[in-house]
Coordinates of C-alpha atoms and ligand atoms in Angstrom, one line a residue:
X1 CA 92.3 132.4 106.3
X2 CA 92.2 133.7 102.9
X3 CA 93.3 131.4 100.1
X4 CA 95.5 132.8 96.9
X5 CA 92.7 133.8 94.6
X6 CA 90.8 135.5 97.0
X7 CA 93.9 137.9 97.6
X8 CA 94.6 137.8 94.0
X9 CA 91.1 138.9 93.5
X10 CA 91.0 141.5 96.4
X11 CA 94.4 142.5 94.7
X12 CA 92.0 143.4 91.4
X13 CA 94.1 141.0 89.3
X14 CA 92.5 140.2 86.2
X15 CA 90.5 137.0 86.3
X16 CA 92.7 135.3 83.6
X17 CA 95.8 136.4 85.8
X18 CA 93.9 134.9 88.9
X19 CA 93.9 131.9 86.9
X20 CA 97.7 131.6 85.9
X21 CA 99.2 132.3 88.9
X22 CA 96.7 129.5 90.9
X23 CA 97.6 127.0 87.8
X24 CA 101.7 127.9 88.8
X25 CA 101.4 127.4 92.4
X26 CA 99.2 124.2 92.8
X27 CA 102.1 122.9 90.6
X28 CA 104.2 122.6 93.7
X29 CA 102.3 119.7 94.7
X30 CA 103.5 117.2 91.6
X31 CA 107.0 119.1 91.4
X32 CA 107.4 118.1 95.4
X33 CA 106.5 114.6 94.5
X34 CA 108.8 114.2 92.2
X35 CA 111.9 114.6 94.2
X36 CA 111.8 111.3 95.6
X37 CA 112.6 109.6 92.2
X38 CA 114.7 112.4 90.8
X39 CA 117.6 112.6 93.0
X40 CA 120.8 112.7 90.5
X41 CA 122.6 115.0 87.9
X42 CA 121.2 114.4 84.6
X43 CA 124.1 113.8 81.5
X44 CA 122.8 117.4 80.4
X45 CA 124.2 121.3 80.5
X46 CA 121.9 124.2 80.6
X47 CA 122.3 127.0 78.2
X48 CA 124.8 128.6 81.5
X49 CA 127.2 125.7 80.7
X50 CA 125.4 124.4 84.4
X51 CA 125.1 120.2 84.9
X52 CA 121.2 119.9 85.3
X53 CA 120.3 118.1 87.8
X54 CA 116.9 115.1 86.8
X55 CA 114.7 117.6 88.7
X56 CA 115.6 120.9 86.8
X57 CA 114.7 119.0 83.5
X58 CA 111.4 117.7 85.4
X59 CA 110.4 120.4 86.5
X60 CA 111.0 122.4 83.4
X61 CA 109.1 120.0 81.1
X62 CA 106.4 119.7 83.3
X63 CA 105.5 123.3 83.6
X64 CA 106.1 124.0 80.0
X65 CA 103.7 121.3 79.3
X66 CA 100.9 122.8 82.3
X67 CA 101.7 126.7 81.0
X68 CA 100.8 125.3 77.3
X69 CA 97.4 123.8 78.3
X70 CA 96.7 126.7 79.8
X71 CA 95.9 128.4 76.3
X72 CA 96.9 131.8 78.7
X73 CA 100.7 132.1 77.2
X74 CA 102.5 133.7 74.8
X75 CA 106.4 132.5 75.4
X76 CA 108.1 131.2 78.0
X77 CA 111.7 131.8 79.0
X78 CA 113.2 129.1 80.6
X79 CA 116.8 128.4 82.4
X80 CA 116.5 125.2 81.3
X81 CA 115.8 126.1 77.7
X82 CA 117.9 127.4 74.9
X83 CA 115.2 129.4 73.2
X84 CA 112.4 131.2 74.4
X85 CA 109.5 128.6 73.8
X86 CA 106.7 130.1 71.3
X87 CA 103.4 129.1 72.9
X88 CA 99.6 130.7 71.5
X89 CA 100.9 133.7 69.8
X90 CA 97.5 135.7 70.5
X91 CA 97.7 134.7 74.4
X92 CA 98.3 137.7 76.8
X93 CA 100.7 136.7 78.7
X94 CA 104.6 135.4 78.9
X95 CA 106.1 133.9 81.1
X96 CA 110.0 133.8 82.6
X97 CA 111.3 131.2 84.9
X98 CA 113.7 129.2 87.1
X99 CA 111.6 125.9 87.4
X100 CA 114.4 124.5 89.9
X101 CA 116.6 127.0 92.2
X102 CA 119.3 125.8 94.2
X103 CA 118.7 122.4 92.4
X104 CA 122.4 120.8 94.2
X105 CA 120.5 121.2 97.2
X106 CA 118.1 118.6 96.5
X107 CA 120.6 115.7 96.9
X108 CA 121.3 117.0 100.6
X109 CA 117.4 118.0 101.1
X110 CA 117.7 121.2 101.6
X111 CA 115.3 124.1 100.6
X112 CA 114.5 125.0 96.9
X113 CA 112.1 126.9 94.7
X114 CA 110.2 127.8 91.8
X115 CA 110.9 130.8 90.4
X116 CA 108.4 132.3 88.2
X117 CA 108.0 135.9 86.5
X118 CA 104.7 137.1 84.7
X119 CA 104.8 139.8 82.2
X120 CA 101.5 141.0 79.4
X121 CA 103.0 140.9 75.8
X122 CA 106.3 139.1 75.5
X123 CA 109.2 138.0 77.6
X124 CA 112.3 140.6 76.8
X125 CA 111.4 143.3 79.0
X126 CA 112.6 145.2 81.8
X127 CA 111.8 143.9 85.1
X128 CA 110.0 146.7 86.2
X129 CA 107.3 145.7 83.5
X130 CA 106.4 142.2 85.3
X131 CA 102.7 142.0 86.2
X132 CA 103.3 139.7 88.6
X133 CA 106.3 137.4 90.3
X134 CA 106.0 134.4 92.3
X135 CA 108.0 131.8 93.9
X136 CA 107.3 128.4 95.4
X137 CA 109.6 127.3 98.0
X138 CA 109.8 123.5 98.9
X139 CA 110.6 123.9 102.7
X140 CA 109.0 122.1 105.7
X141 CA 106.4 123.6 104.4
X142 CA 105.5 124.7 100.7
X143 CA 104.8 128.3 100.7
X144 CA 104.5 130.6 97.6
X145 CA 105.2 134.2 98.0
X146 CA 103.6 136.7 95.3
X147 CA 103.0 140.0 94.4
X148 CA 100.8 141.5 91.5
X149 CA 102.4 145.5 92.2
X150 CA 100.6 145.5 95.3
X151 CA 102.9 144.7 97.7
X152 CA 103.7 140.9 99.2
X153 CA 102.0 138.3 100.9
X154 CA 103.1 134.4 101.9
X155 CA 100.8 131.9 101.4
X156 CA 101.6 128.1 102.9
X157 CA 99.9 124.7 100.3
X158 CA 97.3 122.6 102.9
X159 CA 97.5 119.0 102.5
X160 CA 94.7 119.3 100.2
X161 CA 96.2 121.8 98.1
X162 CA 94.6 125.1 99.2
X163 CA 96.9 128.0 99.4
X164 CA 96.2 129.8 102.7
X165 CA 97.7 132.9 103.8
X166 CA 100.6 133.1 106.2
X167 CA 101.2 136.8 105.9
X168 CA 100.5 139.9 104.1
X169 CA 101.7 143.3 103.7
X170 CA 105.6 141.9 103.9
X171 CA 108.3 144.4 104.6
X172 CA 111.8 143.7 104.3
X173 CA 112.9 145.2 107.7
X174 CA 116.5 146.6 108.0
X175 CA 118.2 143.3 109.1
X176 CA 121.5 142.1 109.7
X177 CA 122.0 138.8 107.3
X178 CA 124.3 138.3 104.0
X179 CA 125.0 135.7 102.6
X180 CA 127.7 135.8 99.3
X181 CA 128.2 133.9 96.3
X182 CA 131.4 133.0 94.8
X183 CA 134.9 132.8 96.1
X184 CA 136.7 134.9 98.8
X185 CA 139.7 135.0 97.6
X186 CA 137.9 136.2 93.9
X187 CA 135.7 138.8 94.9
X188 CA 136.6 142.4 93.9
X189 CA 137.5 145.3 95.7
X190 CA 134.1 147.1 95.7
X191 CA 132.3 143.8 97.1
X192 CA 135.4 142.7 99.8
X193 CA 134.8 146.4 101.1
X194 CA 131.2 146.2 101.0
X195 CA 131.0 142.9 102.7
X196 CA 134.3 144.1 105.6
X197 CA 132.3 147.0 106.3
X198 CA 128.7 145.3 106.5
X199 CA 130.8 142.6 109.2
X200 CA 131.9 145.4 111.1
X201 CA 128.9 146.8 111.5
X202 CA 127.3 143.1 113.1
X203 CA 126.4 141.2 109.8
X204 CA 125.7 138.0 110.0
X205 CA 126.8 135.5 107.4
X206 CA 124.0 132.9 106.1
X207 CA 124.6 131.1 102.8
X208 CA 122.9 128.1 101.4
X209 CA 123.4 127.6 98.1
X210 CA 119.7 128.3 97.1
X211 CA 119.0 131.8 95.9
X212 CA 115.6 131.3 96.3
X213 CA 115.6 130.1 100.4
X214 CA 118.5 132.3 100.6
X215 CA 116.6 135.2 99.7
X216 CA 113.5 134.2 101.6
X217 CA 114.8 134.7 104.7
X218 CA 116.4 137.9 103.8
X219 CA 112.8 138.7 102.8
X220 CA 112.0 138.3 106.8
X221 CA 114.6 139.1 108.4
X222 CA 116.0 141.5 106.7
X223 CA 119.7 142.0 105.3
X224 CA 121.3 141.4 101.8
X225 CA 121.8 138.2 99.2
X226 CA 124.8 139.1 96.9
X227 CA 126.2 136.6 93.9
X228 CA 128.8 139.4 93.2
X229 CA 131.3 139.6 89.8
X230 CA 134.7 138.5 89.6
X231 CA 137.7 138.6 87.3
X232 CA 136.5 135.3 85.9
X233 CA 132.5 136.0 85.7
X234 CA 132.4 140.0 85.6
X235 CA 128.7 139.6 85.6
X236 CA 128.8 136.7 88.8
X237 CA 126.6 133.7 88.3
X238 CA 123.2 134.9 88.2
X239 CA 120.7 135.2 85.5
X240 CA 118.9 138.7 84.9
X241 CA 115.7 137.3 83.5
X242 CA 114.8 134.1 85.5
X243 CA 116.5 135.1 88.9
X244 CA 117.1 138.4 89.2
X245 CA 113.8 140.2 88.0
X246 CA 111.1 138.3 89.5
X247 CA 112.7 138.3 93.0
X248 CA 114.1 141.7 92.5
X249 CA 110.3 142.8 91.4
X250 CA 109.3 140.8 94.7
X251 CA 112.0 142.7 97.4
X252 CA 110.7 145.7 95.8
X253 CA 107.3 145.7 96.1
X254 CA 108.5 144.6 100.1
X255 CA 110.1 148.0 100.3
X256 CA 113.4 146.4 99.8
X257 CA 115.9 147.0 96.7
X258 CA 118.1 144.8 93.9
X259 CA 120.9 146.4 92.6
X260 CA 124.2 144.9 90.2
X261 CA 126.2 147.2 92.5
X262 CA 125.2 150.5 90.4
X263 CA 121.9 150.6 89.6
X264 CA 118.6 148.5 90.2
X265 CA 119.1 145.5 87.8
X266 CA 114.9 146.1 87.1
X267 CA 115.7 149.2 84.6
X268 CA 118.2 146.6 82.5
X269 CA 116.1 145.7 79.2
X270 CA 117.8 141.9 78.5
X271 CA 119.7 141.2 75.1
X272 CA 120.1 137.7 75.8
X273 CA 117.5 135.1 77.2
X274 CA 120.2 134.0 79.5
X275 CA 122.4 137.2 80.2
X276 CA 124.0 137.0 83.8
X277 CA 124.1 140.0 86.1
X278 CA 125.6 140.4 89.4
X279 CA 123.1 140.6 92.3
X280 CA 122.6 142.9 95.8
X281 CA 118.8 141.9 96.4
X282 CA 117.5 142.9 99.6
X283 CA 116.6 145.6 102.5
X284 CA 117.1 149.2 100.9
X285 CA 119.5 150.7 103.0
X286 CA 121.9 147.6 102.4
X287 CA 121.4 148.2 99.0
X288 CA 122.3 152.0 98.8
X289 CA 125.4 151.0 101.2
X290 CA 127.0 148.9 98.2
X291 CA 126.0 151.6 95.3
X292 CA 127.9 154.2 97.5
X293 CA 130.8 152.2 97.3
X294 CA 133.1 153.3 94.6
Ligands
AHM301 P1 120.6 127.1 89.8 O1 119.5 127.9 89.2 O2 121.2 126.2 88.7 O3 120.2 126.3 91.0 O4 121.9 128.0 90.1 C1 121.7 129.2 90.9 C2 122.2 128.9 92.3 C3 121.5 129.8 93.3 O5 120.3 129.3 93.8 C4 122.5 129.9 94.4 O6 122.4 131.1 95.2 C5 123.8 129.9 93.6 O7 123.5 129.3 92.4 C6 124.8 129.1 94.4 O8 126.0 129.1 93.7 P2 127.4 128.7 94.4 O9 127.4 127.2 94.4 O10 128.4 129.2 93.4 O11 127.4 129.4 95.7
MG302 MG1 118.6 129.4 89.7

C-alpha cells in the first residue's frame, strides 16, 4: 500500500513539503496518547471566548514546539493562540491550525481532529492560496486525509506509525446527510428554509459536535455540514482561517464546495487571525441549493 510520502511524492510535492506534512501527521501518535491523562477543561479561554479543554492547550504546545524544530516555518496561526506565533522568518512556509476540533467530545470519547492548513509565504491569505491542507482524525482508527491541489486521498497510522493509504482519488458524491450547528429556534430564515427544503427532499440529520468527524463523513457519503449565523453570532461559530479554509480547500479539491451562504468562504482574504464565518461545506449541488436561497 502506498505510505504518505510516497503519494506526496508521486503528487510532485516539494521535498521540504514532503517533509512537513509527514512531521504533522506522525504527530497523531503522541497527541492520541495524551488523551488518557488530559481529560478535563483547563481554567483557560481561547482568543473565541471558548473554555479550552487540557487537550486543546496540549496539543497546541506540542505542535508549536514540533513545527519550530522543524526550521521549515514561518508563522503559525493557531485557535489556541492570541497572535500569530513568529517562527524562522526566512522559512517557506506558514502554517494555520485547529490542533484540537470538537475538543468536548473528548470527555465522552467521541471522534476528533487535527486540523492543519499549509500555505508558502505567510498566514493571512485567502484559502484558495493553501499549498496543502490536512487533517488527522482520532477515530477507531487514526486516519489523516490530505490534499496538495491534486485532489484527496485517506491514509490510516499502522501500529508502527506508517501512514498507509485507505483511499485515493476522493469525491464527495451527492449524498443525503446534514448536520447543523446552533439552535433551532435561532437559525435565520435563509438557513430554516434551506434546511425544510433539504428534509423534504430525504436529508438525513447527523450532528456530532465535531466539525472535523462531522465533515468526514460528509466527505464519503456525501451531503452538507452547516454552523449557520444567527441574530446573536451573525457570522455562526466557526473560524475562517483554522476551520473553514483548510477543510473548505479539502471538499474542494473532492469536487465538493464551502460556501458562508453567498459565496465560497476560500475567495475571503482574513482581517483577523480569529474572524468567524458561517459554514455550508460539502457536496456541490448542496451547496448551490443554499446560495440560491434568497
Ligand atoms: P472547537 O474548535 O473549540 O472544538 O469548536 C468547534 C466545534 C466544531 O468542531 C463543532 O462542529 C462545533 O464547534 C460544535 O458546536 P456546538 O456545540 O455549538 O454544536
Ligand atoms: Mg475547531
Amino acid at each position: 500500500m502506498t505510505t504518505l510520502p510516497e503519494y506526496l511524492s508521486k503528487c510532485g510535492a516539494p521535498d521540504d513539503l514532503i517533509s512537513l506534512i509527514t512531521l504533522i501527521a506522525a504527530q497523531a501518535t503522541p497527541i492520541r496518547n495524551a488523551f488518557i491523562s488530559n481529560q478535563n477543561y483547563a481554567d483557560s479561554k481561547n482568543s473565541s471566548g471558548e473554555t479550552q479543554a487540557e487537550m486543546d492547550t496540549w496539543s497546541d504546545v506540542h505542535l508549536v514546539n514540533i513545527l519550530a524544530a522543524s526550521g521549515l516555518v514561518r508563522e503559525v496561526a493557531s485557535e489556541e493562540q492570541e497572535d500569530i506565533v513568529k517562527l524562522v522568518e526566512t522559512a517557506p512556509y506558514s502554517v494555520v491550525m485547529d490542533p484540537l476540533d470538537g475538543s468536548s467530545l473528548i470527555k465522552v470519547n467521541l471522534c476528533v481532529g487535527t486540523i492543519i492548513g499549509i500555505y508558502e509565504g505567510g498566514c493571512m491569505q485567502a484559502g484558495k492560496n493553501l499549498k496543502a491542507a490536512l487533517y488527522l482524525l482520532y477515530g477507531p482508527m487514526t486516519t489523516i486525509t490530505v490534499s496538495v491541489g491534486k485532489g484527496v486521498a485517506v491514509f490510516a497510522m499502522d501500529k508502527e506509525g506508517c501512514c498507509r493509504m485507505l483511499r485515493d482519488n476522493v469525491r464527495i458524491p451527492e449524498g443525503n446527510l446534514y448536520g447543523s450547528g446552533g439552535i433551532r429556534t435561532e437559525w435565520l430564515e435563509k438557513h430554516a428554509k434551506f434546511i425544510s427544503r433539504i428534509e423534504n427532499e430525504g436529508a438525513k440529520n447527523r450532528y456530532s459536535g465535531s466539525f472535523v468527524a462531522d465533515f468526514h463523513q460528509i466527505l464519503t457519503y456525501g451531503g452538507v455540514y452547516a454552523y449557520p449565523p444567527s441574530e446573536k453570532q451573525p457570522n455562526g461559530k466557526l473560524r475562517l482561517v483554522f476551520e473553514a479554509n483548510p477543510i473548505g480547500y479539502l471538499a474542494s479539491q473532492a469536487g465538493g464546495a464551502i460556501s458562508n451562504g453567498v459565496s465560497s468562504t476560500l475567495d475571503i482574504v482574513p482581517e483577523t487571525v480569529h474572524q468567524r464565518t458561517p459554514i455550508y461545506v460539502g457536496s456541490s449541488g448542496m451547496i448551490k441549493k443554499i446560495e440560491s436561497i434568497e
